[in-house]
mmCIF file of C-alpha atoms and ligand atoms in Angstrom:
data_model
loop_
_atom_site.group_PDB
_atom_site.id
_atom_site.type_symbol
_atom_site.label_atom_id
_atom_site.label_comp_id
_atom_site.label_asym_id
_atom_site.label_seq_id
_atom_site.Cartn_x
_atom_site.Cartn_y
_atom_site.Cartn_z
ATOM 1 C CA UNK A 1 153.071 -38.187 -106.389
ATOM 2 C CA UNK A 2 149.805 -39.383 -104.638
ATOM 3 C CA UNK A 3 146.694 -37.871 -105.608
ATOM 4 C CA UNK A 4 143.913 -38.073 -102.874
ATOM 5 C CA UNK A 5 140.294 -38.276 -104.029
ATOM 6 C CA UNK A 6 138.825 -34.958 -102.243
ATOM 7 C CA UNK A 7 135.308 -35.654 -100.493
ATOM 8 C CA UNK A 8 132.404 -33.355 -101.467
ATOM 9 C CA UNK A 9 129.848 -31.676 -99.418
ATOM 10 C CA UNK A 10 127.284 -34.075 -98.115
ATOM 11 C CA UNK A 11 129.941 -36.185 -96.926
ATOM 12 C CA UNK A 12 129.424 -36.603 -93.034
ATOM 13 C CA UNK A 13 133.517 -36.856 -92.858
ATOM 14 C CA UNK A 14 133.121 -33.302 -93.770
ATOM 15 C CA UNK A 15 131.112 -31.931 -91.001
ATOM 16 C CA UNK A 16 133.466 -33.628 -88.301
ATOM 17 C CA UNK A 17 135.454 -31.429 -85.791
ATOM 18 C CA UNK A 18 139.280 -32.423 -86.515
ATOM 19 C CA UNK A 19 142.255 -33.090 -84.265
ATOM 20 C CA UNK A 20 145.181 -32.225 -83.130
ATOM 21 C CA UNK A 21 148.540 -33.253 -84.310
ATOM 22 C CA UNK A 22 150.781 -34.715 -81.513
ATOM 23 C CA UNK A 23 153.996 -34.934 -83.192
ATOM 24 C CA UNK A 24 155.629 -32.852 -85.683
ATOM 25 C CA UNK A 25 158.259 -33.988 -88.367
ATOM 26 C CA UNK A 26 157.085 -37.438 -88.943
ATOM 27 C CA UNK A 27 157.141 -39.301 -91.839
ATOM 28 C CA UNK A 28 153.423 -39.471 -91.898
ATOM 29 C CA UNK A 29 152.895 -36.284 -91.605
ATOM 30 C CA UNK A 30 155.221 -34.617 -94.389
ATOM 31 C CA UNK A 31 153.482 -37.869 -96.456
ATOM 32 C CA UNK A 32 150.060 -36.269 -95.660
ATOM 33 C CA UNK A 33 150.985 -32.782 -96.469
ATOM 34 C CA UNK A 34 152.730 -34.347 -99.589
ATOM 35 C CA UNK A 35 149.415 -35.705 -100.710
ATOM 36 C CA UNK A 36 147.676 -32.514 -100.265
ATOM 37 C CA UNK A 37 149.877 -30.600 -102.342
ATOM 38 C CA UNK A 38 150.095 -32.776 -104.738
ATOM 39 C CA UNK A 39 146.246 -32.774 -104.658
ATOM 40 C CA UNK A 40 146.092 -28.988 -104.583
ATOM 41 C CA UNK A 41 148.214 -28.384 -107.150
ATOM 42 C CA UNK A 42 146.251 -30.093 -109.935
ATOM 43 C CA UNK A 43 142.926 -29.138 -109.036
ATOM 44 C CA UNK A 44 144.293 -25.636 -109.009
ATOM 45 C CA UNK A 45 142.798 -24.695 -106.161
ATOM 46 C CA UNK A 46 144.027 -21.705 -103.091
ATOM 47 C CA UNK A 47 144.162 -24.000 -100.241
ATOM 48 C CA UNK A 48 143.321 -27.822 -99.165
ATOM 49 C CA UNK A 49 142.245 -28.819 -95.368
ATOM 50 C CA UNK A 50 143.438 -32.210 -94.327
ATOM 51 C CA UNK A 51 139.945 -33.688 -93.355
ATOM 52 C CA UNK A 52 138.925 -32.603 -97.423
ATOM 53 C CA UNK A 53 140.824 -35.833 -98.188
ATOM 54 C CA UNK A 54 139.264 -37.658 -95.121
ATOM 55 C CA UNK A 55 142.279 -37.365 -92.642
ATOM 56 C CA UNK A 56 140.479 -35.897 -89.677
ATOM 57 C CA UNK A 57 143.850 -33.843 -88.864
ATOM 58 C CA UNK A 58 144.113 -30.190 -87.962
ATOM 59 C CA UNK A 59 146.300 -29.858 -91.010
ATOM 60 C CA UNK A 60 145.705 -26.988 -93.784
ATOM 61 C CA UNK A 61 147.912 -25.607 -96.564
ATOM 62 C CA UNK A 62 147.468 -22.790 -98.988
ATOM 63 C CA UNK A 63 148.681 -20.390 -100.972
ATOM 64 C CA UNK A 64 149.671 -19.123 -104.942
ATOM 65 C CA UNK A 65 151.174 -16.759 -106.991
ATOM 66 C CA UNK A 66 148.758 -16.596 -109.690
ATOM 67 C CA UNK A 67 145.021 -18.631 -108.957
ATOM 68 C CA UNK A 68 142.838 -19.477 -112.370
ATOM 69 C CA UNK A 69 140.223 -19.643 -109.792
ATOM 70 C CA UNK A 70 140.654 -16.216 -107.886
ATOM 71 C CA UNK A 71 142.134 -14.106 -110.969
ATOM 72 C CA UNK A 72 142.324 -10.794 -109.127
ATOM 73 C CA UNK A 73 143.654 -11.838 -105.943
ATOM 74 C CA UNK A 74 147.071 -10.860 -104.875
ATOM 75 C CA UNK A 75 149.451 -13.693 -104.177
ATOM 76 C CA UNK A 76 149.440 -15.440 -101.010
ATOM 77 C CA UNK A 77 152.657 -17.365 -99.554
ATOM 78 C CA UNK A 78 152.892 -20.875 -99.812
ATOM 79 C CA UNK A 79 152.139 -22.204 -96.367
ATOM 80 C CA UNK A 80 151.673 -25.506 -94.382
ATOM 81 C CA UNK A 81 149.891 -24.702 -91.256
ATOM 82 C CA UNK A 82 149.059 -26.624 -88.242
ATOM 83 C CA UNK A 83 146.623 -26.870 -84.884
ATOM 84 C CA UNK A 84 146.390 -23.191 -86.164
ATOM 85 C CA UNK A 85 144.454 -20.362 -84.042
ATOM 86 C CA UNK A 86 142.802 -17.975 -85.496
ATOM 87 C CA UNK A 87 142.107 -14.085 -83.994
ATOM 88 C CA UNK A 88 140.582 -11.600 -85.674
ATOM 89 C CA UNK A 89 142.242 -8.174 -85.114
ATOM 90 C CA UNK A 90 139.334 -5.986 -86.042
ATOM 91 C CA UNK A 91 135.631 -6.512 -86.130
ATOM 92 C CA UNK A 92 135.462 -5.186 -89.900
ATOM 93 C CA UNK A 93 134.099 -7.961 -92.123
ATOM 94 C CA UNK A 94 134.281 -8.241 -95.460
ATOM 95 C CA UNK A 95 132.083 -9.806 -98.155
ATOM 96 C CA UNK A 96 133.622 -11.657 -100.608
ATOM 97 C CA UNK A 97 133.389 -14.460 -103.433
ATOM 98 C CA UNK A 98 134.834 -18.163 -102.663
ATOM 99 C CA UNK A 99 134.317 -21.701 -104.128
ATOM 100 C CA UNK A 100 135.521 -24.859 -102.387
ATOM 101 C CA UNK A 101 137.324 -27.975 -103.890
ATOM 102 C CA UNK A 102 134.316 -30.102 -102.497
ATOM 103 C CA UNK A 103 131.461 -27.830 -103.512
ATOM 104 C CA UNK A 104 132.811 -28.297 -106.873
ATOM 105 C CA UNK A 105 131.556 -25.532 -110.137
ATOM 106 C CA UNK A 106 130.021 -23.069 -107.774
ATOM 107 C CA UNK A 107 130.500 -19.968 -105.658
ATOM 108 C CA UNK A 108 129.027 -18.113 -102.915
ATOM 109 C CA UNK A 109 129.465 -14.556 -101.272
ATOM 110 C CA UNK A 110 130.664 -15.583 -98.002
ATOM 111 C CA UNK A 111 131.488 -12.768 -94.585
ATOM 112 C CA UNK A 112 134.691 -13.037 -93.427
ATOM 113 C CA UNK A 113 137.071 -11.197 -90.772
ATOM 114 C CA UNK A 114 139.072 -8.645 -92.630
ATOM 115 C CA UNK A 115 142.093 -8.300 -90.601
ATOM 116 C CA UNK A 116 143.278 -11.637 -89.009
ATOM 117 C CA UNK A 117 146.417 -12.753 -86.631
ATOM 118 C CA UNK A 118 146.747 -16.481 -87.486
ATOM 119 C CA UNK A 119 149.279 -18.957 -85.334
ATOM 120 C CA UNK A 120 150.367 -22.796 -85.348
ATOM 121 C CA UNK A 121 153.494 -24.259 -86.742
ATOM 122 C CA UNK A 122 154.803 -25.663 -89.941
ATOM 123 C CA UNK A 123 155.257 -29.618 -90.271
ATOM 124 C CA UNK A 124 158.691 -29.570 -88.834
ATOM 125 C CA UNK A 125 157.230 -28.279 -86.018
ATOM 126 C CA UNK A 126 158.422 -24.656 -86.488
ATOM 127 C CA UNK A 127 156.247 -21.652 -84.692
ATOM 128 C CA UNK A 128 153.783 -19.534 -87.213
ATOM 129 C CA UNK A 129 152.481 -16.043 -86.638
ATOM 130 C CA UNK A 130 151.278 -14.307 -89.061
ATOM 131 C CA UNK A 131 148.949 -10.720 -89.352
ATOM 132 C CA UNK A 132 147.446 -10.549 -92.517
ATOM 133 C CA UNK A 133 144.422 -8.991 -93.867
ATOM 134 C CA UNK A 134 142.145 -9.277 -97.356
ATOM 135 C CA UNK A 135 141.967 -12.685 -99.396
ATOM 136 C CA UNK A 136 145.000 -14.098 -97.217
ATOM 137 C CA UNK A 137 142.993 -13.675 -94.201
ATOM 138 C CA UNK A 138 140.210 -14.630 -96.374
ATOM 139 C CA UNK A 139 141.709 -18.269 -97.479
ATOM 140 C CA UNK A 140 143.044 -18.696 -93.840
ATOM 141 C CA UNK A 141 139.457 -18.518 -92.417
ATOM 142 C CA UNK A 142 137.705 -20.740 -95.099
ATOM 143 C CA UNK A 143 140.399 -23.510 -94.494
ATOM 144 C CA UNK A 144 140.063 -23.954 -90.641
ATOM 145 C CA UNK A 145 136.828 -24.195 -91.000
ATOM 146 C CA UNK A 146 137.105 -27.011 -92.179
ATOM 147 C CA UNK A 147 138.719 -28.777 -89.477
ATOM 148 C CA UNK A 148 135.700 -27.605 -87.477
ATOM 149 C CA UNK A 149 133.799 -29.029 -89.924
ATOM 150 C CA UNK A 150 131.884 -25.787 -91.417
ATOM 151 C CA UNK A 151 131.685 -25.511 -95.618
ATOM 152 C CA UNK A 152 131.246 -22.024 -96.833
ATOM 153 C CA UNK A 153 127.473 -21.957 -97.697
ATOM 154 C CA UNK A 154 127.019 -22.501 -94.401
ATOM 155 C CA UNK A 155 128.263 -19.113 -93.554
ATOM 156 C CA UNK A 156 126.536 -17.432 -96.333
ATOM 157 C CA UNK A 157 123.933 -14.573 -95.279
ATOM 158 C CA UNK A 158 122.053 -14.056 -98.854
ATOM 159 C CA UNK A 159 121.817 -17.265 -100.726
ATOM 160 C CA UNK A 160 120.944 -15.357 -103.660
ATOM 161 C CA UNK A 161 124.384 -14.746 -103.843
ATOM 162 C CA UNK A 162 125.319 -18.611 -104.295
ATOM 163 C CA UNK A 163 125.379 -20.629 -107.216
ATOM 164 C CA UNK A 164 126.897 -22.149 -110.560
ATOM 165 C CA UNK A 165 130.359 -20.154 -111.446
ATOM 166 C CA UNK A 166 129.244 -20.586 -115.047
ATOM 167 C CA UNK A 167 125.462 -18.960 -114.296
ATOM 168 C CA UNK A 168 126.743 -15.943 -111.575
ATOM 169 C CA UNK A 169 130.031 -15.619 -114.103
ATOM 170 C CA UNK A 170 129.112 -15.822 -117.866
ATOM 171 C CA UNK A 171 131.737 -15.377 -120.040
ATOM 172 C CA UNK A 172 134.544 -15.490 -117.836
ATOM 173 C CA UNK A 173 137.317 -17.891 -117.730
ATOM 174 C CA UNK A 174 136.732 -19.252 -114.670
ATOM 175 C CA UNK A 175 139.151 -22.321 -114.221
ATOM 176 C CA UNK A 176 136.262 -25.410 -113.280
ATOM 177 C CA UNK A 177 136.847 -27.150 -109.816
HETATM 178 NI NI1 NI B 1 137.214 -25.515 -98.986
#
C-alpha cells in the first residue's frame, strides 16, 4: 500500500494542463492508480485526479457507497477513468456543495452540468461510456478539471458561498479532509 502525499491548492503542479496516457495495462499505470486508491481511500474522499499526487496524467478515479464527506449523496460506482471526454447532455446546471482533497476543511457552492455523457477507458484499456446525471455527473466534472488544471473555487459564482466546513456546517459531522 503506497500512500501519495496529495498537493494543495497553491501548488503550480496543480494548475498544469495534464496528458494523455499512451499505453494502457502497464505496470506503471495499474501502480499509479494503485496509489490513488490507496490514497483515496484513507482520506475518505469521492474521487482523486492523478496530477493531485503530482503525476501530470489524464488519470481520475472515483466513486463510494457511503461518503462521510457527502452524507446525502447516492452512491456512485467505483470507477478508474482515463483521457476521459466529457459532454454535457443538457444545458441545465445545477448548484451544488463540494470540497476538494487539496483545498483541505472547506467547501464551496460550485455550478455544474446536470446531465453529463462521460467517455475514456478503464486501465486495461477497456472503452467507458457512461450517461449519468446529479452528484455522479457532479464528481465526474470536478475531477477532470483537474487534469486541466481548474480547482473548484475557481468555478464558484458567489464566494459568499465558500468557506470553512466547520463555520458554513456547525454541528454536523462532517468527516475533516
Ligand atoms: Ni478535487
Amino acid at each position: 500500500m503506497a500512500l501519495r502525499p496529495v498537493l494543495r491548492m497553491g501548488d503550480p503542479r496543480l494548475l498544469q494542463r495534464s496528458q494523455p496516457v499512451a499505453r494502457f495495462d502497464t505496470p506503471e499505470l495499474h501502480g499509479l492508480v494503485r496509489d490513488m486508491e490507496d490514497t483515496m481511500h484513507v482520506l475518505n474522499g469521492a474521487g482523486l485526479a492523478a496530477p493531485q499526487i503530482g503525476v501530470p496524467l489524464r488519470v481520475v478515479i472515483f466513486g463510494f457507497t457511503a461518503s462521510p464527506r457527502y452524507p446525502d449523496a447516492l452512491p456512485v460506482p467505483y470507477t478508474v477513468l482515463i483521457n476521459p471526454l466529457l459532454e454535457p447532455l443538457s444545458d441545465e446546471m445545477e448548484e451544488g456543495w463540494e470540497g476538494c482533497l487539496s483545498v483541505p476543511g472547506m467547501r464551496g457552492e460550485v455550478p455544474r452540468y446536470r446531465h453529463l455523457r462521460y467517455r475514456g477507458f478503464d486501465a486495461c484499456g477497456q472503452p467507458i461510456d457512461r450517461s449519468v446525471e446529479g452528484f455522479h455527473a457532479r464528481v465526474v466534472q470536478h475531477e477532470c478539471d483537474h487534469l486541466d488544471g481548474i480547482l473548484y473555487p475557481m468555478r464558484i459564482r458567489d464566494l459568499s458561498r465558500f468557506g470553512f466546513t466547520e463555520e458554513l456546517f456547525p454541528g454536523q459531522i462532517v468527516a475533516d479532509d
